[in-house]
JSON list of C-alpha atoms in Angstrom, two decimals:
[
{"chain": "V", "resi": 392, "resn": "MET", "atom": "CA", "xyz": [0.00, 0.00, 0.00]},
{"chain": "V", "resi": 393, "resn": "THR", "atom": "CA", "xyz": [1.40, 3.39, -0.97]},
{"chain": "V", "resi": 394, "resn": "SER", "atom": "CA", "xyz": [1.85, 6.13, 1.56]},
{"chain": "V", "resi": 395, "resn": "ARG", "atom": "CA", "xyz": [-0.96, 8.10, -0.07]},
{"chain": "V", "resi": 396, "resn": "ALA", "atom": "CA", "xyz": [-3.26, 5.06, -0.01]},
{"chain": "V", "resi": 397, "resn": "ALA", "atom": "CA", "xyz": [-2.40, 4.43, 3.63]},
{"chain": "V", "resi": 398, "resn": "GLN", "atom": "CA", "xyz": [-3.22, 8.05, 4.47]},
{"chain": "V", "resi": 399, "resn": "GLY", "atom": "CA", "xyz": [-6.55, 7.72, 2.67]},
{"chain": "V", "resi": 400, "resn": "THR", "atom": "CA", "xyz": [-7.40, 4.53, 4.54]},
{"chain": "V", "resi": 401, "resn": "ALA", "atom": "CA", "xyz": [-6.49, 6.16, 7.86]},
{"chain": "V", "resi": 402, "resn": "ALA", "atom": "CA", "xyz": [-8.63, 9.21, 7.06]},
{"chain": "V", "resi": 403, "resn": "GLU", "atom": "CA", "xyz": [-11.60, 7.00, 6.16]},
{"chain": "V", "resi": 404, "resn": "GLU", "atom": "CA", "xyz": [-11.22, 5.09, 9.42]},
{"chain": "V", "resi": 405, "resn": "LEU", "atom": "CA", "xyz": [-11.06, 8.35, 11.38]},
{"chain": "V", "resi": 406, "resn": "ALA", "atom": "CA", "xyz": [-14.20, 9.59, 9.60]},
{"chain": "V", "resi": 407, "resn": "ARG", "atom": "CA", "xyz": [-16.03, 6.30, 10.19]},
{"chain": "V", "resi": 408, "resn": "ARG", "atom": "CA", "xyz": [-15.34, 6.39, 13.92]},
{"chain": "V", "resi": 409, "resn": "TYR", "atom": "CA", "xyz": [-16.31, 10.07, 14.08]},
{"chain": "V", "resi": 410, "resn": "LEU", "atom": "CA", "xyz": [-19.65, 9.41, 12.36]},
{"chain": "V", "resi": 411, "resn": "GLU", "atom": "CA", "xyz": [-20.39, 6.31, 14.41]},
{"chain": "V", "resi": 412, "resn": "THR", "atom": "CA", "xyz": [-20.04, 8.36, 17.62]},
{"chain": "V", "resi": 413, "resn": "ARG", "atom": "CA", "xyz": [-22.74, 10.58, 16.13]},
{"chain": "V", "resi": 414, "resn": "GLY", "atom": "CA", "xyz": [-25.18, 7.72, 15.58]},
{"chain": "V", "resi": 415, "resn": "LEU", "atom": "CA", "xyz": [-24.47, 6.56, 12.02]},
{"chain": "V", "resi": 416, "resn": "THR", "atom": "CA", "xyz": [-23.79, 2.89, 11.28]},
{"chain": "V", "resi": 417, "resn": "LEU", "atom": "CA", "xyz": [-21.47, 1.52, 8.62]},
{"chain": "V", "resi": 418, "resn": "VAL", "atom": "CA", "xyz": [-23.04, -0.36, 5.72]},
{"chain": "V", "resi": 419, "resn": "THR", "atom": "CA", "xyz": [-19.95, -0.75, 3.53]},
{"chain": "V", "resi": 420, "resn": "ARG", "atom": "CA", "xyz": [-16.72, 0.97, 2.64]},
{"chain": "V", "resi": 421, "resn": "ASN", "atom": "CA", "xyz": [-14.84, 1.53, -0.60]},
{"chain": "V", "resi": 422, "resn": "PHE", "atom": "CA", "xyz": [-17.57, 0.54, -3.02]},
{"chain": "V", "resi": 423, "resn": "ARG", "atom": "CA", "xyz": [-15.84, 0.58, -6.41]},
{"chain": "V", "resi": 424, "resn": "CYS", "atom": "CA", "xyz": [-17.49, 0.54, -9.81]},
{"chain": "V", "resi": 425, "resn": "ARG", "atom": "CA", "xyz": [-16.70, 1.67, -13.34]},
{"chain": "V", "resi": 426, "resn": "VAL", "atom": "CA", "xyz": [-17.71, 5.28, -12.63]},
{"chain": "V", "resi": 427, "resn": "GLY", "atom": "CA", "xyz": [-15.89, 5.81, -9.34]},
{"chain": "V", "resi": 428, "resn": "GLU", "atom": "CA", "xyz": [-15.60, 4.91, -5.69]},
{"chain": "V", "resi": 429, "resn": "LEU", "atom": "CA", "xyz": [-17.74, 5.63, -2.66]},
{"chain": "V", "resi": 430, "resn": "ASP", "atom": "CA", "xyz": [-15.59, 5.93, 0.47]},
{"chain": "V", "resi": 431, "resn": "LEU", "atom": "CA", "xyz": [-18.20, 5.12, 3.11]},
{"chain": "V", "resi": 432, "resn": "ILE", "atom": "CA", "xyz": [-21.83, 4.14, 2.89]},
{"chain": "V", "resi": 433, "resn": "MET", "atom": "CA", "xyz": [-23.63, 4.54, 6.20]},
{"chain": "V", "resi": 434, "resn": "ARG", "atom": "CA", "xyz": [-27.13, 4.54, 7.66]},
{"chain": "V", "resi": 435, "resn": "ASP", "atom": "CA", "xyz": [-28.59, 7.45, 9.57]},
{"chain": "V", "resi": 436, "resn": "GLY", "atom": "CA", "xyz": [-31.94, 6.15, 10.70]},
{"chain": "V", "resi": 437, "resn": "GLU", "atom": "CA", "xyz": [-33.88, 5.26, 7.56]},
{"chain": "V", "resi": 438, "resn": "GLN", "atom": "CA", "xyz": [-31.57, 7.35, 5.37]},
{"chain": "V", "resi": 439, "resn": "LEU", "atom": "CA", "xyz": [-28.64, 5.95, 3.39]},
{"chain": "V", "resi": 440, "resn": "VAL", "atom": "CA", "xyz": [-25.64, 8.29, 3.55]},
{"chain": "V", "resi": 441, "resn": "PHE", "atom": "CA", "xyz": [-22.88, 8.32, 0.93]},
{"chain": "V", "resi": 442, "resn": "VAL", "atom": "CA", "xyz": [-19.82, 9.84, 2.60]},
{"chain": "V", "resi": 443, "resn": "GLU", "atom": "CA", "xyz": [-16.89, 11.34, 0.70]},
{"chain": "V", "resi": 444, "resn": "VAL", "atom": "CA", "xyz": [-13.82, 11.62, 2.93]},
{"chain": "V", "resi": 445, "resn": "ARG", "atom": "CA", "xyz": [-11.23, 14.24, 2.05]},
{"chain": "V", "resi": 446, "resn": "SER", "atom": "CA", "xyz": [-8.06, 14.98, 3.98]},
{"chain": "V", "resi": 447, "resn": "ARG", "atom": "CA", "xyz": [-5.18, 17.39, 3.56]},
{"chain": "V", "resi": 448, "resn": "ARG", "atom": "CA", "xyz": [-2.08, 18.13, 5.55]},
{"chain": "V", "resi": 449, "resn": "HIS", "atom": "CA", "xyz": [-2.55, 21.88, 5.09]},
{"chain": "V", "resi": 450, "resn": "SER", "atom": "CA", "xyz": [-4.95, 24.29, 3.42]},
{"chain": "V", "resi": 451, "resn": "ARG", "atom": "CA", "xyz": [-2.36, 26.03, 1.24]},
{"chain": "V", "resi": 452, "resn": "PHE", "atom": "CA", "xyz": [-4.20, 24.91, -1.91]},
{"chain": "V", "resi": 453, "resn": "GLY", "atom": "CA", "xyz": [-7.69, 25.05, -0.43]},
{"chain": "V", "resi": 454, "resn": "THR", "atom": "CA", "xyz": [-9.59, 23.17, 2.22]},
{"chain": "V", "resi": 455, "resn": "PRO", "atom": "CA", "xyz": [-10.37, 19.48, 1.96]},
{"chain": "V", "resi": 456, "resn": "ALA", "atom": "CA", "xyz": [-14.06, 20.29, 1.44]},
{"chain": "V", "resi": 457, "resn": "GLU", "atom": "CA", "xyz": [-13.24, 22.60, -1.46]},
{"chain": "V", "resi": 458, "resn": "SER", "atom": "CA", "xyz": [-11.59, 19.67, -3.25]},
{"chain": "V", "resi": 459, "resn": "VAL", "atom": "CA", "xyz": [-14.99, 18.04, -3.80]},
{"chain": "V", "resi": 460, "resn": "THR", "atom": "CA", "xyz": [-15.50, 19.67, -7.18]},
{"chain": "V", "resi": 461, "resn": "ARG", "atom": "CA", "xyz": [-18.61, 19.59, -9.32]},
{"chain": "V", "resi": 462, "resn": "THR", "atom": "CA", "xyz": [-16.98, 16.90, -11.46]},
{"chain": "V", "resi": 463, "resn": "LYS", "atom": "CA", "xyz": [-16.27, 14.79, -8.36]},
{"chain": "V", "resi": 464, "resn": "GLN", "atom": "CA", "xyz": [-19.85, 15.28, -7.19]},
{"chain": "V", "resi": 465, "resn": "GLN", "atom": "CA", "xyz": [-21.18, 14.01, -10.51]},
{"chain": "V", "resi": 466, "resn": "ARG", "atom": "CA", "xyz": [-18.99, 10.88, -10.27]},
{"chain": "V", "resi": 467, "resn": "LEU", "atom": "CA", "xyz": [-20.23, 10.24, -6.73]},
{"chain": "V", "resi": 468, "resn": "LEU", "atom": "CA", "xyz": [-23.84, 10.67, -7.82]},
{"chain": "V", "resi": 469, "resn": "ARG", "atom": "CA", "xyz": [-23.39, 8.16, -10.66]},
{"chain": "V", "resi": 470, "resn": "ALA", "atom": "CA", "xyz": [-21.60, 5.66, -8.39]},
{"chain": "V", "resi": 471, "resn": "ALA", "atom": "CA", "xyz": [-24.37, 5.98, -5.79]},
{"chain": "V", "resi": 472, "resn": "ALA", "atom": "CA", "xyz": [-27.05, 5.39, -8.43]},
{"chain": "V", "resi": 473, "resn": "LEU", "atom": "CA", "xyz": [-25.21, 2.26, -9.53]},
{"chain": "V", "resi": 474, "resn": "TYR", "atom": "CA", "xyz": [-24.89, 1.06, -5.92]},
{"chain": "V", "resi": 475, "resn": "LEU", "atom": "CA", "xyz": [-28.61, 1.55, -5.31]},
{"chain": "V", "resi": 476, "resn": "GLN", "atom": "CA", "xyz": [-29.44, -0.28, -8.52]},
{"chain": "V", "resi": 477, "resn": "ARG", "atom": "CA", "xyz": [-27.13, -3.24, -7.76]},
{"chain": "V", "resi": 478, "resn": "GLN", "atom": "CA", "xyz": [-28.45, -3.54, -4.21]},
{"chain": "V", "resi": 479, "resn": "ARG", "atom": "CA", "xyz": [-32.07, -3.03, -5.36]},
{"chain": "V", "resi": 480, "resn": "LEU", "atom": "CA", "xyz": [-32.57, -0.32, -2.76]},
{"chain": "V", "resi": 481, "resn": "ASP", "atom": "CA", "xyz": [-35.13, 2.44, -2.77]},
{"chain": "V", "resi": 482, "resn": "LEU", "atom": "CA", "xyz": [-34.24, 4.53, 0.25]},
{"chain": "V", "resi": 483, "resn": "PRO", "atom": "CA", "xyz": [-33.96, 8.23, 0.95]},
{"chain": "V", "resi": 484, "resn": "CYS", "atom": "CA", "xyz": [-30.31, 9.21, 0.47]},
{"chain": "V", "resi": 485, "resn": "ARG", "atom": "CA", "xyz": [-27.97, 12.07, 1.09]},
{"chain": "V", "resi": 486, "resn": "PHE", "atom": "CA", "xyz": [-24.37, 12.94, 0.30]},
{"chain": "V", "resi": 487, "resn": "ASP", "atom": "CA", "xyz": [-22.12, 14.05, 3.15]},
{"chain": "V", "resi": 488, "resn": "VAL", "atom": "CA", "xyz": [-18.51, 15.17, 3.15]},
{"chain": "V", "resi": 489, "resn": "VAL", "atom": "CA", "xyz": [-16.10, 14.65, 6.03]},
{"chain": "V", "resi": 490, "resn": "ALA", "atom": "CA", "xyz": [-13.18, 17.03, 5.60]},
{"chain": "V", "resi": 491, "resn": "ILE", "atom": "CA", "xyz": [-10.09, 16.40, 7.73]},
{"chain": "V", "resi": 492, "resn": "LEU", "atom": "CA", "xyz": [-7.28, 18.91, 8.06]},
{"chain": "V", "resi": 493, "resn": "HIS", "atom": "CA", "xyz": [-3.96, 17.90, 9.72]},
{"chain": "V", "resi": 494, "resn": "PRO", "atom": "CA", "xyz": [-4.77, 14.17, 9.88]},
{"chain": "V", "resi": 495, "resn": "GLU", "atom": "CA", "xyz": [-1.33, 13.22, 11.29]},
{"chain": "V", "resi": 496, "resn": "SER", "atom": "CA", "xyz": [-1.43, 15.48, 14.35]},
{"chain": "V", "resi": 497, "resn": "GLU", "atom": "CA", "xyz": [-4.51, 17.02, 15.93]},
{"chain": "V", "resi": 498, "resn": "PRO", "atom": "CA", "xyz": [-7.12, 16.52, 13.17]},
{"chain": "V", "resi": 499, "resn": "GLN", "atom": "CA", "xyz": [-9.70, 19.19, 12.54]},
{"chain": "V", "resi": 500, "resn": "MET", "atom": "CA", "xyz": [-12.90, 17.47, 11.42]},
{"chain": "V", "resi": 501, "resn": "GLU", "atom": "CA", "xyz": [-15.66, 19.12, 9.47]},
{"chain": "V", "resi": 502, "resn": "TRP", "atom": "CA", "xyz": [-18.83, 17.10, 8.81]},
{"chain": "V", "resi": 503, "resn": "ILE", "atom": "CA", "xyz": [-20.91, 18.62, 6.05]},
{"chain": "V", "resi": 504, "resn": "ARG", "atom": "CA", "xyz": [-24.32, 16.96, 6.06]},
{"chain": "V", "resi": 505, "resn": "ASP", "atom": "CA", "xyz": [-26.22, 17.00, 2.78]},
{"chain": "V", "resi": 506, "resn": "ALA", "atom": "CA", "xyz": [-23.19, 18.62, 1.11]},
{"chain": "V", "resi": 507, "resn": "PHE", "atom": "CA", "xyz": [-24.65, 18.35, -2.39]},
{"chain": "V", "resi": 508, "resn": "GLN", "atom": "CA", "xyz": [-27.68, 16.93, -4.12]},
{"chain": "V", "resi": 509, "resn": "LEU", "atom": "CA", "xyz": [-28.80, 15.49, -7.39]},
{"chain": "V", "resi": 510, "resn": "THR", "atom": "CA", "xyz": [-29.61, 18.46, -9.61]}
]
């Protein structure tokens, strides 16, 4: 596993634990398909939550949340639609972002609920 991949895995684990302490439960992680990858898929009550985890060591080139571009959002929306279709699910859904700054030291977590929607 590359250093970058290891950092991504660590950030996803940090985000998972953070969200679980706030009442969400893990359904699956790292769902991969031809259109992209969904980092975490969680349940929040009856709602299915697709979580994009972004981390950065510093904000010199923008915050982690700012790195979820419109193009990235479109890929996540397509991957989520494919997941729902494959699992034959018809549930209310939302897309959250967990942005982590300084993941190696004292991480600053930002949980953006309903960060973007199908438009």
